[in-house]
């Protein structure tokens, strides 16, 4: 379901309220100042115990060839997510959406995962919104092969360690499906969301200034190391 019509002032607080009832914002393009609300019939999620990690990806995660940082540079991450890339000719991230999510980042409701090369260049990353035990993945990008996959693995490990129960991907693409994303009905999504909102999860249960290495990421994803919840 998509809701359009007369534009009202969208504030960070209204945006959080929309997430809490299962809706998220989009724009037609970067140049379109309007924002519309989406609540899909079929919703994409990543089961936090169902991330698919191939042997080659596990080897790359374990190698720690990338430095993974948390909540370090929101502006660079959203710039990367909005950048035109192969297979994507436009972006839904307009100026107002940038402003709103930057405000939520300052408020502590938006988090970033930044994947960097050894020389500090941003190789990939993602950002999303936290409410209770739900994390709403907004967008991710990569400039180096598998950088976004490594970032996703770090995100899932952090969410499992912090006691989250829901990772929303909005839609399922063929790429996300290979990593374990599934579609559920709107009704089931809203039930899972309501349950997750009642949970006191902590994105920084694993402190952001103490980097999580690849072996720790894999152990947490496998359920061999736990934090607030076993996931």
mmCIF file with all atom_site columns, C-alpha atoms in Angstrom:
data_model
loop_
_atom_site.group_PDB
_atom_site.id
_atom_site.type_symbol
_atom_site.label_atom_id
_atom_site.label_alt_id
_atom_site.label_comp_id
_atom_site.label_asym_id
_atom_site.label_entity_id
_atom_site.label_seq_id
_atom_site.pdbx_PDB_ins_code
_atom_site.Cartn_x
_atom_site.Cartn_y
_atom_site.Cartn_z
_atom_site.occupancy
_atom_site.B_iso_or_equiv
_atom_site.pdbx_formal_charge
_atom_site.auth_seq_id
_atom_site.auth_comp_id
_atom_site.auth_asym_id
_atom_site.auth_atom_id
_atom_site.pdbx_PDB_model_num
ATOM 1   C CA . UNK A 1 1   ? 0.000  0.000   0.000   1.00 0.00 ? 1   UNK A CA 1
ATOM 2   C CA . UNK A 1 2   ? 1.289  3.449   -0.953  1.00 0.00 ? 2   UNK A CA 1
ATOM 3   C CA . UNK A 1 3   ? -0.115 6.646   0.526   1.00 0.00 ? 3   UNK A CA 1
ATOM 4   C CA . UNK A 1 4   ? 0.113  9.884   -1.454  1.00 0.00 ? 4   UNK A CA 1
ATOM 5   C CA . UNK A 1 5   ? -1.734 13.155  -1.304  1.00 0.00 ? 5   UNK A CA 1
ATOM 6   C CA . UNK A 1 6   ? -1.434 16.525  0.326   1.00 0.00 ? 6   UNK A CA 1
ATOM 7   C CA . UNK A 1 7   ? 1.952  16.998  1.934   1.00 0.00 ? 7   UNK A CA 1
ATOM 8   C CA . UNK A 1 8   ? 2.033  17.785  5.645   1.00 0.00 ? 8   UNK A CA 1
ATOM 9   C CA . UNK A 1 9   ? 5.147  18.830  7.490   1.00 0.00 ? 9   UNK A CA 1
ATOM 10  C CA . UNK A 1 10  ? 7.205  15.703  8.132   1.00 0.00 ? 10  UNK A CA 1
ATOM 11  C CA . UNK A 1 11  ? 9.246  15.956  11.304  1.00 0.00 ? 11  UNK A CA 1
ATOM 12  C CA . UNK A 1 12  ? 11.689 13.425  12.802  1.00 0.00 ? 12  UNK A CA 1
ATOM 13  C CA . UNK A 1 13  ? 9.047  12.601  15.405  1.00 0.00 ? 13  UNK A CA 1
ATOM 14  C CA . UNK A 1 14  ? 6.419  11.946  12.719  1.00 0.00 ? 14  UNK A CA 1
ATOM 15  C CA . UNK A 1 15  ? 8.907  9.747   10.878  1.00 0.00 ? 15  UNK A CA 1
ATOM 16  C CA . UNK A 1 16  ? 9.472  7.630   13.997  1.00 0.00 ? 16  UNK A CA 1
ATOM 17  C CA . UNK A 1 17  ? 5.714  7.353   14.464  1.00 0.00 ? 17  UNK A CA 1
ATOM 18  C CA . UNK A 1 18  ? 5.371  6.129   10.880  1.00 0.00 ? 18  UNK A CA 1
ATOM 19  C CA . UNK A 1 19  ? 7.969  3.405   11.447  1.00 0.00 ? 19  UNK A CA 1
ATOM 20  C CA . UNK A 1 20  ? 6.173  2.331   14.617  1.00 0.00 ? 20  UNK A CA 1
ATOM 21  C CA . UNK A 1 21  ? 2.996  1.601   12.610  1.00 0.00 ? 21  UNK A CA 1
ATOM 22  C CA . UNK A 1 22  ? 4.776  -0.151  9.746   1.00 0.00 ? 22  UNK A CA 1
ATOM 23  C CA . UNK A 1 23  ? 5.216  2.665   7.230   1.00 0.00 ? 23  UNK A CA 1
ATOM 24  C CA . UNK A 1 24  ? 8.345  4.167   5.693   1.00 0.00 ? 24  UNK A CA 1
ATOM 25  C CA . UNK A 1 25  ? 8.952  7.181   3.416   1.00 0.00 ? 25  UNK A CA 1
ATOM 26  C CA . UNK A 1 26  ? 10.161 7.343   -0.173  1.00 0.00 ? 26  UNK A CA 1
ATOM 27  C CA . UNK A 1 27  ? 10.474 9.924   -2.913  1.00 0.00 ? 27  UNK A CA 1
ATOM 28  C CA . UNK A 1 28  ? 10.212 9.448   -6.662  1.00 0.00 ? 28  UNK A CA 1
ATOM 29  C CA . UNK A 1 29  ? 13.704 10.856  -7.235  1.00 0.00 ? 29  UNK A CA 1
ATOM 30  C CA . UNK A 1 30  ? 16.405 13.026  -5.723  1.00 0.00 ? 30  UNK A CA 1
ATOM 31  C CA . UNK A 1 31  ? 14.912 16.051  -7.490  1.00 0.00 ? 31  UNK A CA 1
ATOM 32  C CA . UNK A 1 32  ? 11.346 15.457  -6.312  1.00 0.00 ? 32  UNK A CA 1
ATOM 33  C CA . UNK A 1 33  ? 10.694 17.401  -3.069  1.00 0.00 ? 33  UNK A CA 1
ATOM 34  C CA . UNK A 1 34  ? 7.652  15.274  -2.214  1.00 0.00 ? 34  UNK A CA 1
ATOM 35  C CA . UNK A 1 35  ? 7.623  12.280  0.101   1.00 0.00 ? 35  UNK A CA 1
ATOM 36  C CA . UNK A 1 36  ? 5.086  9.454   0.117   1.00 0.00 ? 36  UNK A CA 1
ATOM 37  C CA . UNK A 1 37  ? 4.444  6.663   2.608   1.00 0.00 ? 37  UNK A CA 1
ATOM 38  C CA . UNK A 1 38  ? 4.731  2.947   1.842   1.00 0.00 ? 38  UNK A CA 1
ATOM 39  C CA . UNK A 1 39  ? 3.327  -0.055  3.706   1.00 0.00 ? 39  UNK A CA 1
ATOM 40  C CA . UNK A 1 40  ? 3.827  -3.015  1.322   1.00 0.00 ? 40  UNK A CA 1
ATOM 41  C CA . UNK A 1 41  ? 1.481  -5.980  1.034   1.00 0.00 ? 41  UNK A CA 1
ATOM 42  C CA . UNK A 1 42  ? 4.580  -8.190  1.269   1.00 0.00 ? 42  UNK A CA 1
ATOM 43  C CA . UNK A 1 43  ? 7.410  -7.024  3.521   1.00 0.00 ? 43  UNK A CA 1
ATOM 44  C CA . UNK A 1 44  ? 11.046 -8.014  3.291   1.00 0.00 ? 44  UNK A CA 1
ATOM 45  C CA . UNK A 1 45  ? 12.892 -9.035  6.440   1.00 0.00 ? 45  UNK A CA 1
ATOM 46  C CA . UNK A 1 46  ? 16.114 -10.776 7.385   1.00 0.00 ? 46  UNK A CA 1
ATOM 47  C CA . UNK A 1 47  ? 15.531 -13.454 10.030  1.00 0.00 ? 47  UNK A CA 1
ATOM 48  C CA . UNK A 1 48  ? 18.342 -12.686 12.472  1.00 0.00 ? 48  UNK A CA 1
ATOM 49  C CA . UNK A 1 49  ? 19.121 -16.397 12.731  1.00 0.00 ? 49  UNK A CA 1
ATOM 50  C CA . UNK A 1 50  ? 18.951 -16.914 8.973   1.00 0.00 ? 50  UNK A CA 1
ATOM 51  C CA . UNK A 1 51  ? 21.707 -14.845 7.359   1.00 0.00 ? 51  UNK A CA 1
ATOM 52  C CA . UNK A 1 52  ? 23.245 -16.889 4.541   1.00 0.00 ? 52  UNK A CA 1
ATOM 53  C CA . UNK A 1 53  ? 27.035 -16.688 4.562   1.00 0.00 ? 53  UNK A CA 1
ATOM 54  C CA . UNK A 1 54  ? 28.928 -18.544 1.865   1.00 0.00 ? 54  UNK A CA 1
ATOM 55  C CA . UNK A 1 55  ? 32.328 -20.072 2.565   1.00 0.00 ? 55  UNK A CA 1
ATOM 56  C CA . UNK A 1 56  ? 34.018 -17.375 0.505   1.00 0.00 ? 56  UNK A CA 1
ATOM 57  C CA . UNK A 1 57  ? 32.193 -14.592 2.353   1.00 0.00 ? 57  UNK A CA 1
ATOM 58  C CA . UNK A 1 58  ? 32.989 -16.171 5.724   1.00 0.00 ? 58  UNK A CA 1
ATOM 59  C CA . UNK A 1 59  ? 36.649 -16.258 4.725   1.00 0.00 ? 59  UNK A CA 1
ATOM 60  C CA . UNK A 1 60  ? 36.522 -12.577 3.789   1.00 0.00 ? 60  UNK A CA 1
ATOM 61  C CA . UNK A 1 61  ? 34.807 -11.653 7.063   1.00 0.00 ? 61  UNK A CA 1
ATOM 62  C CA . UNK A 1 62  ? 37.316 -13.669 9.069   1.00 0.00 ? 62  UNK A CA 1
ATOM 63  C CA . UNK A 1 63  ? 40.263 -12.062 7.269   1.00 0.00 ? 63  UNK A CA 1
ATOM 64  C CA . UNK A 1 64  ? 39.410 -8.587  8.636   1.00 0.00 ? 64  UNK A CA 1
ATOM 65  C CA . UNK A 1 65  ? 40.605 -7.062  5.366   1.00 0.00 ? 65  UNK A CA 1
ATOM 66  C CA . UNK A 1 66  ? 38.096 -4.274  5.974   1.00 0.00 ? 66  UNK A CA 1
ATOM 67  C CA . UNK A 1 67  ? 37.907 -1.984  8.988   1.00 0.00 ? 67  UNK A CA 1
ATOM 68  C CA . UNK A 1 68  ? 34.280 -1.746  10.147  1.00 0.00 ? 68  UNK A CA 1
ATOM 69  C CA . UNK A 1 69  ? 33.201 1.372   12.025  1.00 0.00 ? 69  UNK A CA 1
ATOM 70  C CA . UNK A 1 70  ? 29.902 2.227   13.671  1.00 0.00 ? 70  UNK A CA 1
ATOM 71  C CA . UNK A 1 71  ? 28.146 5.629   13.682  1.00 0.00 ? 71  UNK A CA 1
ATOM 72  C CA . UNK A 1 72  ? 31.266 7.441   12.518  1.00 0.00 ? 72  UNK A CA 1
ATOM 73  C CA . UNK A 1 73  ? 30.309 9.324   9.337   1.00 0.00 ? 73  UNK A CA 1
ATOM 74  C CA . UNK A 1 74  ? 26.598 9.460   8.542   1.00 0.00 ? 74  UNK A CA 1
ATOM 75  C CA . UNK A 1 75  ? 26.954 11.998  5.733   1.00 0.00 ? 75  UNK A CA 1
ATOM 76  C CA . UNK A 1 76  ? 29.417 9.871   3.772   1.00 0.00 ? 76  UNK A CA 1
ATOM 77  C CA . UNK A 1 77  ? 27.230 6.791   4.152   1.00 0.00 ? 77  UNK A CA 1
ATOM 78  C CA . UNK A 1 78  ? 24.057 8.467   2.900   1.00 0.00 ? 78  UNK A CA 1
ATOM 79  C CA . UNK A 1 79  ? 26.077 10.041  0.067   1.00 0.00 ? 79  UNK A CA 1
ATOM 80  C CA . UNK A 1 80  ? 27.214 6.552   -0.925  1.00 0.00 ? 80  UNK A CA 1
ATOM 81  C CA . UNK A 1 81  ? 23.686 5.163   -0.722  1.00 0.00 ? 81  UNK A CA 1
ATOM 82  C CA . UNK A 1 82  ? 22.367 8.001   -2.918  1.00 0.00 ? 82  UNK A CA 1
ATOM 83  C CA . UNK A 1 83  ? 25.117 7.696   -5.511  1.00 0.00 ? 83  UNK A CA 1
ATOM 84  C CA . UNK A 1 84  ? 24.119 6.454   -8.951  1.00 0.00 ? 84  UNK A CA 1
ATOM 85  C CA . UNK A 1 85  ? 25.514 2.967   -9.499  1.00 0.00 ? 85  UNK A CA 1
ATOM 86  C CA . UNK A 1 86  ? 25.354 0.121   -11.991 1.00 0.00 ? 86  UNK A CA 1
ATOM 87  C CA . UNK A 1 87  ? 21.743 -0.963  -12.405 1.00 0.00 ? 87  UNK A CA 1
ATOM 88  C CA . UNK A 1 88  ? 20.413 2.109   -10.593 1.00 0.00 ? 88  UNK A CA 1
ATOM 89  C CA . UNK A 1 89  ? 19.746 5.244   -12.591 1.00 0.00 ? 89  UNK A CA 1
ATOM 90  C CA . UNK A 1 90  ? 18.209 7.393   -9.879  1.00 0.00 ? 90  UNK A CA 1
ATOM 91  C CA . UNK A 1 91  ? 17.766 7.548   -6.117  1.00 0.00 ? 91  UNK A CA 1
ATOM 92  C CA . UNK A 1 92  ? 14.770 8.067   -3.848  1.00 0.00 ? 92  UNK A CA 1
ATOM 93  C CA . UNK A 1 93  ? 16.960 9.935   -1.332  1.00 0.00 ? 93  UNK A CA 1
ATOM 94  C CA . UNK A 1 94  ? 16.027 13.588  -1.761  1.00 0.00 ? 94  UNK A CA 1
ATOM 95  C CA . UNK A 1 95  ? 17.190 16.611  0.247   1.00 0.00 ? 95  UNK A CA 1
ATOM 96  C CA . UNK A 1 96  ? 14.378 16.398  2.804   1.00 0.00 ? 96  UNK A CA 1
ATOM 97  C CA . UNK A 1 97  ? 15.003 12.712  3.439   1.00 0.00 ? 97  UNK A CA 1
ATOM 98  C CA . UNK A 1 98  ? 18.694 13.496  4.032   1.00 0.00 ? 98  UNK A CA 1
ATOM 99  C CA . UNK A 1 99  ? 17.725 16.173  6.557   1.00 0.00 ? 99  UNK A CA 1
ATOM 100 C CA . UNK A 1 100 ? 15.271 13.945  8.392   1.00 0.00 ? 100 UNK A CA 1
ATOM 101 C CA . UNK A 1 101 ? 17.620 10.996  8.756   1.00 0.00 ? 101 UNK A CA 1
ATOM 102 C CA . UNK A 1 102 ? 20.495 13.250  9.761   1.00 0.00 ? 102 UNK A CA 1
ATOM 103 C CA . UNK A 1 103 ? 18.279 14.622  12.536  1.00 0.00 ? 103 UNK A CA 1
ATOM 104 C CA . UNK A 1 104 ? 17.436 11.069  13.632  1.00 0.00 ? 104 UNK A CA 1
ATOM 105 C CA . UNK A 1 105 ? 21.149 10.225  13.587  1.00 0.00 ? 105 UNK A CA 1
ATOM 106 C CA . UNK A 1 106 ? 21.828 13.118  15.969  1.00 0.00 ? 106 UNK A CA 1
ATOM 107 C CA . UNK A 1 107 ? 18.950 11.888  18.153  1.00 0.00 ? 107 UNK A CA 1
ATOM 108 C CA . UNK A 1 108 ? 20.437 8.370   18.265  1.00 0.00 ? 108 UNK A CA 1
ATOM 109 C CA . UNK A 1 109 ? 17.683 6.652   16.294  1.00 0.00 ? 109 UNK A CA 1
ATOM 110 C CA . UNK A 1 110 ? 19.691 6.201   13.077  1.00 0.00 ? 110 UNK A CA 1
ATOM 111 C CA . UNK A 1 111 ? 22.837 4.091   12.983  1.00 0.00 ? 111 UNK A CA 1
ATOM 112 C CA . UNK A 1 112 ? 25.470 3.493   10.331  1.00 0.00 ? 112 UNK A CA 1
ATOM 113 C CA . UNK A 1 113 ? 27.832 0.635   9.559   1.00 0.00 ? 113 UNK A CA 1
ATOM 114 C CA . UNK A 1 114 ? 30.870 1.833   7.612   1.00 0.00 ? 114 UNK A CA 1
ATOM 115 C CA . UNK A 1 115 ? 33.192 -0.596  5.842   1.00 0.00 ? 115 UNK A CA 1
ATOM 116 C CA . UNK A 1 116 ? 36.614 0.865   5.075   1.00 0.00 ? 116 UNK A CA 1
ATOM 117 C CA . UNK A 1 117 ? 39.758 -0.198  3.268   1.00 0.00 ? 117 UNK A CA 1
ATOM 118 C CA . UNK A 1 118 ? 43.045 -0.302  5.216   1.00 0.00 ? 118 UNK A CA 1
ATOM 119 C CA . UNK A 1 119 ? 43.833 3.240   4.059   1.00 0.00 ? 119 UNK A CA 1
ATOM 120 C CA . UNK A 1 120 ? 40.540 4.530   5.503   1.00 0.00 ? 120 UNK A CA 1
ATOM 121 C CA . UNK A 1 121 ? 38.563 4.930   2.260   1.00 0.00 ? 121 UNK A CA 1
ATOM 122 C CA . UNK A 1 122 ? 34.875 4.088   2.487   1.00 0.00 ? 122 UNK A CA 1
ATOM 123 C CA . UNK A 1 123 ? 34.351 0.810   0.604   1.00 0.00 ? 123 UNK A CA 1
ATOM 124 C CA . UNK A 1 124 ? 30.695 0.334   1.495   1.00 0.00 ? 124 UNK A CA 1
ATOM 125 C CA . UNK A 1 125 ? 28.148 0.867   4.189   1.00 0.00 ? 125 UNK A CA 1
ATOM 126 C CA . UNK A 1 126 ? 24.551 0.975   5.304   1.00 0.00 ? 126 UNK A CA 1
ATOM 127 C CA . UNK A 1 127 ? 22.206 2.917   7.535   1.00 0.00 ? 127 UNK A CA 1
ATOM 128 C CA . UNK A 1 128 ? 18.901 2.306   9.245   1.00 0.00 ? 128 UNK A CA 1
ATOM 129 C CA . UNK A 1 129 ? 16.521 3.303   12.010  1.00 0.00 ? 129 UNK A CA 1
ATOM 130 C CA . UNK A 1 130 ? 16.199 1.757   15.461  1.00 0.00 ? 130 UNK A CA 1
ATOM 131 C CA . UNK A 1 131 ? 13.026 1.596   17.534  1.00 0.00 ? 131 UNK A CA 1
ATOM 132 C CA . UNK A 1 132 ? 12.953 -0.815  20.473  1.00 0.00 ? 132 UNK A CA 1
ATOM 133 C CA . UNK A 1 133 ? 14.078 -4.221  19.235  1.00 0.00 ? 133 UNK A CA 1
ATOM 134 C CA . UNK A 1 134 ? 13.449 -3.402  15.572  1.00 0.00 ? 134 UNK A CA 1
ATOM 135 C CA . UNK A 1 135 ? 16.023 -2.178  13.064  1.00 0.00 ? 135 UNK A CA 1
ATOM 136 C CA . UNK A 1 136 ? 14.697 -0.785  9.801   1.00 0.00 ? 136 UNK A CA 1
ATOM 137 C CA . UNK A 1 137 ? 17.385 -1.107  7.125   1.00 0.00 ? 137 UNK A CA 1
ATOM 138 C CA . UNK A 1 138 ? 17.114 1.844   4.761   1.00 0.00 ? 138 UNK A CA 1
ATOM 139 C CA . UNK A 1 139 ? 19.868 1.511   2.185   1.00 0.00 ? 139 UNK A CA 1
ATOM 140 C CA . UNK A 1 140 ? 23.319 0.087   1.597   1.00 0.00 ? 140 UNK A CA 1
ATOM 141 C CA . UNK A 1 141 ? 26.027 0.442   -1.026  1.00 0.00 ? 141 UNK A CA 1
ATOM 142 C CA . UNK A 1 142 ? 29.436 -0.863  -1.992  1.00 0.00 ? 142 UNK A CA 1
ATOM 143 C CA . UNK A 1 143 ? 32.405 0.437   -3.949  1.00 0.00 ? 143 UNK A CA 1
ATOM 144 C CA . UNK A 1 144 ? 34.553 -2.640  -3.335  1.00 0.00 ? 144 UNK A CA 1
ATOM 145 C CA . UNK A 1 145 ? 33.333 -6.195  -3.970  1.00 0.00 ? 145 UNK A CA 1
ATOM 146 C CA . UNK A 1 146 ? 31.580 -7.738  -0.943  1.00 0.00 ? 146 UNK A CA 1
ATOM 147 C CA . UNK A 1 147 ? 31.996 -4.622  1.234   1.00 0.00 ? 147 UNK A CA 1
ATOM 148 C CA . UNK A 1 148 ? 28.226 -4.274  1.734   1.00 0.00 ? 148 UNK A CA 1
ATOM 149 C CA . UNK A 1 149 ? 27.928 -8.002  2.538   1.00 0.00 ? 149 UNK A CA 1
ATOM 150 C CA . UNK A 1 150 ? 30.610 -7.654  5.212   1.00 0.00 ? 150 UNK A CA 1
ATOM 151 C CA . UNK A 1 151 ? 28.754 -4.628  6.576   1.00 0.00 ? 151 UNK A CA 1
ATOM 152 C CA . UNK A 1 152 ? 25.489 -6.589  6.672   1.00 0.00 ? 152 UNK A CA 1
ATOM 153 C CA . UNK A 1 153 ? 27.167 -9.440  8.579   1.00 0.00 ? 153 UNK A CA 1
ATOM 154 C CA . UNK A 1 154 ? 28.522 -6.972  11.135  1.00 0.00 ? 154 UNK A CA 1
ATOM 155 C CA . UNK A 1 155 ? 25.071 -5.428  11.448  1.00 0.00 ? 155 UNK A CA 1
ATOM 156 C CA . UNK A 1 156 ? 23.369 -8.783  12.042  1.00 0.00 ? 156 UNK A CA 1
ATOM 157 C CA . UNK A 1 157 ? 25.972 -9.731  14.653  1.00 0.00 ? 157 UNK A CA 1
ATOM 158 C CA . UNK A 1 158 ? 25.499 -6.405  16.433  1.00 0.00 ? 158 UNK A CA 1
ATOM 159 C CA . UNK A 1 159 ? 21.704 -6.756  16.381  1.00 0.00 ? 159 UNK A CA 1
ATOM 160 C CA . UNK A 1 160 ? 21.827 -10.315 17.703  1.00 0.00 ? 160 UNK A CA 1
ATOM 161 C CA . UNK A 1 161 ? 24.260 -9.292  20.444  1.00 0.00 ? 161 UNK A CA 1
ATOM 162 C CA . UNK A 1 162 ? 22.084 -6.299  21.353  1.00 0.00 ? 162 UNK A CA 1
ATOM 163 C CA . UNK A 1 163 ? 18.854 -8.243  21.736  1.00 0.00 ? 163 UNK A CA 1
ATOM 164 C CA . UNK A 1 164 ? 17.024 -7.197  18.557  1.00 0.00 ? 164 UNK A CA 1
ATOM 165 C CA . UNK A 1 165 ? 14.338 -9.428  17.075  1.00 0.00 ? 165 UNK A CA 1
ATOM 166 C CA . UNK A 1 166 ? 13.447 -7.731  13.769  1.00 0.00 ? 166 UNK A CA 1
ATOM 167 C CA . UNK A 1 167 ? 15.569 -6.608  10.810  1.00 0.00 ? 167 UNK A CA 1
ATOM 168 C CA . UNK A 1 168 ? 13.342 -4.982  8.198   1.00 0.00 ? 168 UNK A CA 1
ATOM 169 C CA . UNK A 1 169 ? 14.620 -4.753  4.613   1.00 0.00 ? 169 UNK A CA 1
ATOM 170 C CA . UNK A 1 170 ? 11.400 -3.224  3.194   1.00 0.00 ? 170 UNK A CA 1
ATOM 171 C CA . UNK A 1 171 ? 11.571 -5.189  -0.075  1.00 0.00 ? 171 UNK A CA 1
ATOM 172 C CA . UNK A 1 172 ? 13.330 -8.390  -1.164  1.00 0.00 ? 172 UNK A CA 1
ATOM 173 C CA . UNK A 1 173 ? 15.621 -8.138  -4.178  1.00 0.00 ? 173 UNK A CA 1
ATOM 174 C CA . UNK A 1 174 ? 17.278 -11.133 -5.853  1.00 0.00 ? 174 UNK A CA 1
ATOM 175 C CA . UNK A 1 175 ? 20.560 -10.025 -4.244  1.00 0.00 ? 175 UNK A CA 1
ATOM 176 C CA . UNK A 1 176 ? 19.096 -9.871  -0.733  1.00 0.00 ? 176 UNK A CA 1
ATOM 177 C CA . UNK A 1 177 ? 17.339 -13.197 -1.274  1.00 0.00 ? 177 UNK A CA 1
ATOM 178 C CA . UNK A 1 178 ? 20.705 -14.899 -1.813  1.00 0.00 ? 178 UNK A CA 1
ATOM 179 C CA . UNK A 1 179 ? 21.724 -13.613 1.629   1.00 0.00 ? 179 UNK A CA 1
ATOM 180 C CA . UNK A 1 180 ? 18.646 -15.020 3.364   1.00 0.00 ? 180 UNK A CA 1
ATOM 181 C CA . UNK A 1 181 ? 16.022 -12.250 3.092   1.00 0.00 ? 181 UNK A CA 1
ATOM 182 C CA . UNK A 1 182 ? 12.422 -13.454 2.967   1.00 0.00 ? 182 UNK A CA 1
ATOM 183 C CA . UNK A 1 183 ? 8.978  -11.963 2.352   1.00 0.00 ? 183 UNK A CA 1
ATOM 184 C CA . UNK A 1 184 ? 6.219  -12.074 4.922   1.00 0.00 ? 184 UNK A CA 1
ATOM 185 C CA . UNK A 1 185 ? 2.673  -10.720 4.783   1.00 0.00 ? 185 UNK A CA 1
ATOM 186 C CA . UNK A 1 186 ? 1.832  -7.241  6.019   1.00 0.00 ? 186 UNK A CA 1
ATOM 187 C CA . UNK A 1 187 ? -0.232 -8.814  8.816   1.00 0.00 ? 187 UNK A CA 1
ATOM 188 C CA . UNK A 1 188 ? 2.659  -10.982 10.004  1.00 0.00 ? 188 UNK A CA 1
ATOM 189 C CA . UNK A 1 189 ? 5.085  -8.068  9.713   1.00 0.00 ? 189 UNK A CA 1
ATOM 190 C CA . UNK A 1 190 ? 2.888  -5.835  11.884  1.00 0.00 ? 190 UNK A CA 1
ATOM 191 C CA . UNK A 1 191 ? 2.628  -8.586  14.509  1.00 0.00 ? 191 UNK A CA 1
ATOM 192 C CA . UNK A 1 192 ? 6.420  -8.990  14.582  1.00 0.00 ? 192 UNK A CA 1
ATOM 193 C CA . UNK A 1 193 ? 6.864  -5.222  14.681  1.00 0.00 ? 193 UNK A CA 1
ATOM 194 C CA . UNK A 1 194 ? 4.503  -4.812  17.632  1.00 0.00 ? 194 UNK A CA 1
ATOM 195 C CA . UNK A 1 195 ? 6.433  -7.484  19.524  1.00 0.00 ? 195 UNK A CA 1
ATOM 196 C CA . UNK A 1 196 ? 9.811  -5.941  18.679  1.00 0.00 ? 196 UNK A CA 1
ATOM 197 C CA . UNK A 1 197 ? 8.754  -2.461  19.768  1.00 0.00 ? 197 UNK A CA 1
ATOM 198 C CA . UNK A 1 198 ? 8.216  -3.775  23.291  1.00 0.00 ? 198 UNK A CA 1
ATOM 199 C CA . UNK A 1 199 ? 11.834 -4.939  23.590  1.00 0.00 ? 199 UNK A CA 1
ATOM 200 C CA . UNK A 1 200 ? 14.606 -2.842  25.134  1.00 0.00 ? 200 UNK A CA 1
ATOM 201 C CA . UNK A 1 201 ? 17.384 -3.651  22.686  1.00 0.00 ? 201 UNK A CA 1
ATOM 202 C CA . UNK A 1 202 ? 20.767 -1.897  22.672  1.00 0.00 ? 202 UNK A CA 1
ATOM 203 C CA . UNK A 1 203 ? 22.593 -1.183  19.409  1.00 0.00 ? 203 UNK A CA 1
ATOM 204 C CA . UNK A 1 204 ? 25.708 -0.354  21.409  1.00 0.00 ? 204 UNK A CA 1
ATOM 205 C CA . UNK A 1 205 ? 25.641 -3.398  23.677  1.00 0.00 ? 205 UNK A CA 1
ATOM 206 C CA . UNK A 1 206 ? 28.882 -4.135  21.875  1.00 0.00 ? 206 UNK A CA 1
ATOM 207 C CA . UNK A 1 207 ? 30.595 -0.725  22.315  1.00 0.00 ? 207 UNK A CA 1
ATOM 208 C CA . UNK A 1 208 ? 31.169 1.105   19.056  1.00 0.00 ? 208 UNK A CA 1
ATOM 209 C CA . UNK A 1 209 ? 34.704 2.077   20.137  1.00 0.00 ? 209 UNK A CA 1
ATOM 210 C CA . UNK A 1 210 ? 35.658 -1.610  20.546  1.00 0.00 ? 210 UNK A CA 1
ATOM 211 C CA . UNK A 1 211 ? 35.816 -3.033  17.014  1.00 0.00 ? 211 UNK A CA 1
ATOM 212 C CA . UNK A 1 212 ? 34.249 -6.444  16.508  1.00 0.00 ? 212 UNK A CA 1
ATOM 213 C CA . UNK A 1 213 ? 36.587 -8.700  14.559  1.00 0.00 ? 213 UNK A CA 1
ATOM 214 C CA . UNK A 1 214 ? 35.472 -11.112 11.886  1.00 0.00 ? 214 UNK A CA 1
ATOM 215 C CA . UNK A 1 215 ? 35.748 -14.228 14.014  1.00 0.00 ? 215 UNK A CA 1
ATOM 216 C CA . UNK A 1 216 ? 33.577 -12.631 16.689  1.00 0.00 ? 216 UNK A CA 1
ATOM 217 C CA . UNK A 1 217 ? 31.016 -11.655 14.026  1.00 0.00 ? 217 UNK A CA 1
ATOM 218 C CA . UNK A 1 218 ? 30.772 -15.238 12.803  1.00 0.00 ? 218 UNK A CA 1
ATOM 219 C CA . UNK A 1 219 ? 30.547 -16.669 16.324  1.00 0.00 ? 219 UNK A CA 1
ATOM 220 C CA . UNK A 1 220 ? 27.681 -14.326 17.218  1.00 0.00 ? 220 UNK A CA 1
ATOM 221 C CA . UNK A 1 221 ? 25.831 -15.104 13.976  1.00 0.00 ? 221 UNK A CA 1
ATOM 222 C CA . UNK A 1 222 ? 26.239 -18.832 14.671  1.00 0.00 ? 222 UNK A CA 1
ATOM 223 C CA . UNK A 1 223 ? 24.892 -18.319 18.213  1.00 0.00 ? 223 UNK A CA 1
ATOM 224 C CA . UNK A 1 224 ? 28.192 -19.295 19.850  1.00 0.00 ? 224 UNK A CA 1
ATOM 225 C CA . UNK A 1 225 ? 28.601 -15.920 21.581  1.00 0.00 ? 225 UNK A CA 1
ATOM 226 C CA . UNK A 1 226 ? 25.670 -13.993 22.996  1.00 0.00 ? 226 UNK A CA 1
ATOM 227 C CA . UNK A 1 227 ? 24.914 -10.623 24.506  1.00 0.00 ? 227 UNK A CA 1
ATOM 228 C CA . UNK A 1 228 ? 21.524 -9.382  25.738  1.00 0.00 ? 228 UNK A CA 1
ATOM 229 C CA . UNK A 1 229 ? 19.760 -12.144 23.807  1.00 0.00 ? 229 UNK A CA 1
ATOM 230 C CA . UNK A 1 230 ? 20.776 -15.363 22.101  1.00 0.00 ? 230 UNK A CA 1
ATOM 231 C CA . UNK A 1 231 ? 18.860 -14.133 19.019  1.00 0.00 ? 231 UNK A CA 1
#
